[in-house]
Amino acid sequence: MEEDSNNNGGEEEVLGSSLTMEKVAAAKQFIENHYKNQMKSIQERKERRWVLERKLASSDVPKEEQVNLIKDLEREETEFMRLRRNKICVDDFELLAIIGRGAFGEVRLCREKKSGHIYAMKKLKKSEMLSRGQVEHVRAERNLLAEVACHCIVKLYYSFQDTEYLYLIMEYLPGGDMMTLLMREDTLSEKMAKFYIAQSVLAIESIHKHNYIHRDIKPDNLLLDKNGHMKLSDFGLCKPLDCRTLSTVNENEAMDDENIREPMDVDSRFPDAANSSSWRSPLEQLQHWQMNRRKLAFSTVGTPDYIAPEVLLKKGYGMECDWWSLGAIMYEMLVGYPPFYSDDPMTTCRKIPVDSKLSSEAKDLICRLLCDVENRLGTGGADQIKVHPWFVDVEWDKLYEMEAAFKPEVNGELDTQNFMKFDELNPPPPQSRSSSGPSRKLLLTPKDLSFVGYTYKNFDAIKALRNKSGDSMGNQMRNRTADETDVQMMTSMDDVIMSP
C-alpha cells in the first residue's frame, strides 16, 4: 500500500510539474504576444497618422482645420485603446444562417448587436483542434488574418474564445465562391479567367510576403464580394515559414489533415494517373466533373486536385506549392475540370484538350505552373508570373478599382443565395456572458493554455462600436486611468499562471 501511495504521489508530482510547465509556457507566450501586439499597435497608429497628414498636405484644407483633424484622430486613437479592452463573446452577436460547414466547425452569418454590422463567424471546437493536432494551424490562421492587412484577403474583425470554441469574426462576402461561379458558368472566357487569376496572384503574393504558405488554394476558398471582386479565405491549413531558416517545409505530417487524403471516388469512375483513359472524350470528363464537383468539395474526405504533388508526397516544399494550385484552378476555369495531377508533370500539360480554343499564352502559363518545382513560375516570386505574356494587358495596381469581370446577384446585406443551404444540426443554445471574458480566466484548463493570446480586435470594428455607443461609453471609459490598464494586464497574466 505504501508503495502504491508513493507511486501515486510520484504520478501526481509529474502531472503537477507538467501542468506548471504548460502554465509557464503560456505565461511566456502571453507576455510575448502582449508586447508584440503593443508594438504593432504603435506602428499602425503611426501609419494612420502619416496617411492623414499626407492627405492633408495635398489638400486645400486650412491649416487650423488640419490641426483639428489631427487632434480628432488622436482622440479616436485614445478611445480605440480604451474600447479594445472590453471583453467580447459570442453573446454579443445574433446568430443567423449557416453558410459553411467543415470537419472542425462551421461558418455562420451573424449580426453584431451593438453596431448592427453583418459578419461571417467561423466557429471551431477546441477539443477537435487538440485531438487532431491542429493547434498550430489554428494559431497560424489567426495570426495571418491579424497581420496581413490587404484588400485581397478576407478581413478579420475579432477573434476570441470561450470554454469550448474558438471564434473568428470576419467580413461577409455575399457573392459566393469561385466554385459556385464555375458551376453556374461551366467554363469562363479567358478575359474573365484572367481577371480572377490576376486577383488571386495578388492575394497569394500578399501572404507570401508575410512568410506564410496557404497550402489550400482552391475555388471554394476564393470568395466574391457584392461587386464581384475576389478575396482569398480559409487559412486553416496555412503554414508560417521562419525566414531565418530554410524557405522550405520538411515535415512527416505534411498534409495528414483530415480533409486532404486520397481522391474521393464518387461513383468509381475517377481515374488515377495510370487509368486516365476511362473517359471516352474530354466532353464526358467535363460532364462527370460538373455532376460530382460539389459532392467532392463538401465531402469530409476531400479532393487533392489542386494540391501540389510535392506536398502530397510529403517532400520538402515551399511557397511555390501555392502557384501549382493556382495553375490547376486556371485550367479548370478555362477547360471545365481540374487537370488531375500525375507523376509526370508533362502528362498534366498534355491533358489540355487539343480542340480547346485556348490561346497559346494561356496554355504556356498553365504548363509553367503545373510543372516540377525547379521550372515552376513563381518559385522566384510573384513577379515571374505577373510578367508572363498572358497578363500583358493587366493593370495590376488597378485590379480592385475597375469593374469586376462578373457581378453576382445580391439582394441586401443578409442575402445568402450564393451559398449552399445548411440545416441546423443542433440549434445554438442560449449563451451566457459568464462563458467568456474576465471570469472565464478563473476556469482555465490545460485545453485553454494551447490558445493563449488568441484574442484580436480590429481598429475599424472598435471604431464602429464607438460611433454606435455614443458619448456615454466614451465618458465612462475616460474615467479609467493608465494604472488600471497596467493592473488589468498583470491580472490577466496572473490568471494564466495561477488558474487551477
mmCIF file of N, CA, C and O in Angstrom, residues 144 148 150-153 197-214 217 230 232 235 319 322-323 326 378 380-386 396-397 399:
data_model
loop_
_atom_site.group_PDB
_atom_site.id
_atom_site.type_symbol
_atom_site.label_atom_id
_atom_site.label_comp_id
_atom_site.label_asym_id
_atom_site.label_seq_id
_atom_site.Cartn_x
_atom_site.Cartn_y
_atom_site.Cartn_z
ATOM 1 N N LEU A 144 -2.131 35.108 -39.242
ATOM 2 C CA LEU A 144 -2.080 35.621 -40.616
ATOM 3 C C LEU A 144 -3.164 36.670 -40.830
ATOM 4 O O LEU A 144 -2.901 37.752 -41.372
ATOM 5 N N VAL A 148 -1.903 40.372 -41.901
ATOM 6 C CA VAL A 148 -1.952 40.758 -43.316
ATOM 7 C C VAL A 148 -3.148 41.674 -43.556
ATOM 8 O O VAL A 148 -4.281 41.213 -43.657
ATOM 9 N N CYS A 150 -4.725 43.471 -46.176
ATOM 10 C CA CYS A 150 -4.702 43.577 -47.641
ATOM 11 C C CYS A 150 -6.116 43.413 -48.173
ATOM 12 O O CYS A 150 -6.873 42.559 -47.690
ATOM 13 N N HIS A 151 -6.486 44.212 -49.166
ATOM 14 C CA HIS A 151 -7.837 44.138 -49.719
ATOM 15 C C HIS A 151 -8.076 42.856 -50.515
ATOM 16 O O HIS A 151 -9.205 42.587 -50.921
ATOM 17 N N CYS A 152 -7.019 42.067 -50.732
ATOM 18 C CA CYS A 152 -7.165 40.793 -51.446
ATOM 19 C C CYS A 152 -7.515 39.655 -50.494
ATOM 20 O O CYS A 152 -7.789 38.535 -50.944
ATOM 21 N N ILE A 153 -7.459 39.913 -49.187
ATOM 22 C CA ILE A 153 -7.649 38.891 -48.165
ATOM 23 C C ILE A 153 -8.906 39.202 -47.363
ATOM 24 O O ILE A 153 -9.192 40.355 -47.069
ATOM 25 N N ILE A 197 -7.740 35.193 -61.966
ATOM 26 C CA ILE A 197 -6.409 34.627 -61.716
ATOM 27 C C ILE A 197 -5.449 35.742 -61.295
ATOM 28 O O ILE A 197 -4.624 35.565 -60.380
ATOM 29 N N ALA A 198 -5.576 36.922 -61.917
ATOM 30 C CA ALA A 198 -4.718 38.053 -61.568
ATOM 31 C C ALA A 198 -4.974 38.492 -60.116
ATOM 32 O O ALA A 198 -4.037 38.752 -59.355
ATOM 33 N N GLN A 199 -6.252 38.572 -59.720
ATOM 34 C CA GLN A 199 -6.548 38.935 -58.333
ATOM 35 C C GLN A 199 -6.041 37.862 -57.366
ATOM 36 O O GLN A 199 -5.583 38.174 -56.265
ATOM 37 N N SER A 200 -6.100 36.607 -57.806
ATOM 38 C CA SER A 200 -5.566 35.516 -56.969
ATOM 39 C C SER A 200 -4.061 35.638 -56.806
ATOM 40 O O SER A 200 -3.522 35.350 -55.730
ATOM 41 N N VAL A 201 -3.376 36.047 -57.861
ATOM 42 C CA VAL A 201 -1.924 36.252 -57.788
ATOM 43 C C VAL A 201 -1.603 37.297 -56.720
ATOM 44 O O VAL A 201 -0.696 37.109 -55.898
ATOM 45 N N LEU A 202 -2.348 38.400 -56.708
ATOM 46 C CA LEU A 202 -2.111 39.449 -55.717
ATOM 47 C C LEU A 202 -2.374 38.940 -54.294
ATOM 48 O O LEU A 202 -1.635 39.271 -53.362
ATOM 49 N N ALA A 203 -3.424 38.129 -54.147
ATOM 50 C CA ALA A 203 -3.760 37.601 -52.819
ATOM 51 C C ALA A 203 -2.674 36.656 -52.312
ATOM 52 O O ALA A 203 -2.221 36.756 -51.166
ATOM 53 N N ILE A 204 -2.244 35.747 -53.167
ATOM 54 C CA ILE A 204 -1.205 34.795 -52.772
ATOM 55 C C ILE A 204 0.104 35.527 -52.493
ATOM 56 O O ILE A 204 0.808 35.226 -51.529
ATOM 57 N N GLU A 205 0.417 36.509 -53.331
ATOM 58 C CA GLU A 205 1.631 37.296 -53.122
ATOM 59 C C GLU A 205 1.610 37.988 -51.760
ATOM 60 O O GLU A 205 2.626 38.039 -51.051
ATOM 61 N N SER A 206 0.442 38.491 -51.354
ATOM 62 C CA SER A 206 0.354 39.230 -50.091
ATOM 63 C C SER A 206 0.654 38.351 -48.889
ATOM 64 O O SER A 206 1.286 38.799 -47.929
ATOM 65 N N ILE A 207 0.221 37.074 -48.910
ATOM 66 C CA ILE A 207 0.517 36.205 -47.756
ATOM 67 C C ILE A 207 1.945 35.677 -47.823
ATOM 68 O O ILE A 207 2.583 35.469 -46.797
ATOM 69 N N HIS A 208 2.474 35.501 -49.051
ATOM 70 C CA HIS A 208 3.865 35.061 -49.184
ATOM 71 C C HIS A 208 4.817 36.128 -48.646
ATOM 72 O O HIS A 208 5.857 35.808 -48.062
ATOM 73 N N LYS A 209 4.467 37.392 -48.841
ATOM 74 C CA LYS A 209 5.315 38.484 -48.342
ATOM 75 C C LYS A 209 5.403 38.470 -46.824
ATOM 76 O O LYS A 209 6.355 38.997 -46.248
ATOM 77 N N HIS A 210 4.414 37.878 -46.176
ATOM 78 C CA HIS A 210 4.428 37.761 -44.715
ATOM 79 C C HIS A 210 4.920 36.386 -44.274
ATOM 80 O O HIS A 210 4.740 35.979 -43.133
ATOM 81 N N ASN A 211 5.537 35.666 -45.212
ATOM 82 C CA ASN A 211 6.152 34.359 -44.923
ATOM 83 C C ASN A 211 5.156 33.287 -44.468
ATOM 84 O O ASN A 211 5.393 32.549 -43.511
ATOM 85 N N TYR A 212 4.018 33.234 -45.164
ATOM 86 C CA TYR A 212 3.049 32.163 -44.957
ATOM 87 C C TYR A 212 2.810 31.428 -46.275
ATOM 88 O O TYR A 212 2.835 32.044 -47.351
ATOM 89 N N ILE A 213 2.571 30.116 -46.183
ATOM 90 C CA ILE A 213 2.088 29.331 -47.328
ATOM 91 C C ILE A 213 0.617 29.035 -47.047
ATOM 92 O O ILE A 213 0.252 28.668 -45.926
ATOM 93 N N HIS A 214 -0.242 29.158 -48.041
ATOM 94 C CA HIS A 214 -1.662 28.884 -47.839
ATOM 95 C C HIS A 214 -1.933 27.388 -47.802
ATOM 96 O O HIS A 214 -2.615 26.879 -46.935
ATOM 97 N N ILE A 217 -5.187 26.397 -51.663
ATOM 98 C CA ILE A 217 -5.764 27.262 -52.691
ATOM 99 C C ILE A 217 -6.684 26.411 -53.559
ATOM 100 O O ILE A 217 -6.243 25.468 -54.220
ATOM 101 N N MET A 230 -12.647 39.420 -55.994
ATOM 102 C CA MET A 230 -12.275 38.184 -55.316
ATOM 103 C C MET A 230 -11.369 38.440 -54.120
ATOM 104 O O MET A 230 -10.502 39.297 -54.161
ATOM 105 N N LEU A 232 -9.192 36.071 -50.991
ATOM 106 C CA LEU A 232 -8.751 34.752 -50.539
ATOM 107 C C LEU A 232 -9.203 34.521 -49.104
ATOM 108 O O LEU A 232 -9.120 35.416 -48.265
ATOM 109 N N PHE A 235 -7.778 30.045 -44.062
ATOM 110 C CA PHE A 235 -6.348 29.844 -43.843
ATOM 111 C C PHE A 235 -6.093 28.759 -42.792
ATOM 112 O O PHE A 235 -5.086 28.771 -42.093
ATOM 113 N N MET A 319 6.795 28.015 -50.729
ATOM 114 C CA MET A 319 5.683 28.832 -51.193
ATOM 115 C C MET A 319 5.233 28.493 -52.606
ATOM 116 O O MET A 319 4.087 28.746 -52.979
ATOM 117 N N ASP A 322 1.770 26.884 -53.722
ATOM 118 C CA ASP A 322 0.527 27.629 -53.949
ATOM 119 C C ASP A 322 0.347 28.000 -55.418
ATOM 120 O O ASP A 322 -0.789 28.121 -55.899
ATOM 121 N N TRP A 323 1.450 28.151 -56.150
ATOM 122 C CA TRP A 323 1.347 28.510 -57.569
ATOM 123 C C TRP A 323 0.894 27.316 -58.404
ATOM 124 O O TRP A 323 0.211 27.490 -59.420
ATOM 125 N N LEU A 326 -2.798 27.390 -58.138
ATOM 126 C CA LEU A 326 -3.381 28.426 -58.995
ATOM 127 C C LEU A 326 -3.429 27.949 -60.445
ATOM 128 O O LEU A 326 -4.403 28.213 -61.164
ATOM 129 N N GLY A 378 6.883 31.464 -60.405
ATOM 130 C CA GLY A 378 6.517 31.856 -59.054
ATOM 131 C C GLY A 378 7.516 31.406 -58.016
ATOM 132 O O GLY A 378 7.520 31.927 -56.894
ATOM 133 N N GLY A 380 10.527 32.024 -57.960
ATOM 134 C CA GLY A 380 11.362 33.196 -57.675
ATOM 135 C C GLY A 380 10.557 34.424 -57.296
ATOM 136 O O GLY A 380 11.085 35.541 -57.281
ATOM 137 N N GLY A 381 9.250 34.249 -56.999
ATOM 138 C CA GLY A 381 8.403 35.371 -56.613
ATOM 139 C C GLY A 381 7.274 35.613 -57.597
ATOM 140 O O GLY A 381 7.314 35.156 -58.750
ATOM 141 N N ALA A 382 6.265 36.349 -57.140
ATOM 142 C CA ALA A 382 5.065 36.583 -57.956
ATOM 143 C C ALA A 382 5.353 37.366 -59.225
ATOM 144 O O ALA A 382 4.619 37.244 -60.218
ATOM 145 N N ASP A 383 6.415 38.161 -59.214
ATOM 146 C CA ASP A 383 6.725 38.966 -60.409
ATOM 147 C C ASP A 383 6.987 38.089 -61.629
ATOM 148 O O ASP A 383 6.736 38.510 -62.767
ATOM 149 N N GLN A 384 7.497 36.882 -61.412
ATOM 150 C CA GLN A 384 7.708 35.960 -62.527
ATOM 151 C C GLN A 384 6.397 35.658 -63.251
ATOM 152 O O GLN A 384 6.370 35.465 -64.469
ATOM 153 N N ILE A 385 5.318 35.588 -62.479
ATOM 154 C CA ILE A 385 4.007 35.306 -63.065
ATOM 155 C C ILE A 385 3.411 36.568 -63.672
ATOM 156 O O ILE A 385 2.829 36.547 -64.761
ATOM 157 N N LYS A 386 3.560 37.691 -62.995
ATOM 158 C CA LYS A 386 2.965 38.939 -63.461
ATOM 159 C C LYS A 386 3.467 39.364 -64.837
ATOM 160 O O LYS A 386 2.744 40.013 -65.600
ATOM 161 N N TRP A 396 -2.042 45.867 -62.864
ATOM 162 C CA TRP A 396 -2.016 45.210 -61.556
ATOM 163 C C TRP A 396 -2.426 46.129 -60.415
ATOM 164 O O TRP A 396 -3.089 45.698 -59.473
ATOM 165 N N ASP A 397 -2.063 47.394 -60.486
ATOM 166 C CA ASP A 397 -2.364 48.313 -59.378
ATOM 167 C C ASP A 397 -3.790 48.851 -59.421
ATOM 168 O O ASP A 397 -4.211 49.591 -58.526
ATOM 169 N N LEU A 399 -6.553 46.638 -60.327
ATOM 170 C CA LEU A 399 -7.454 45.492 -60.436
ATOM 171 C C LEU A 399 -8.669 45.617 -59.523
ATOM 172 O O LEU A 399 -9.774 45.196 -59.883
#
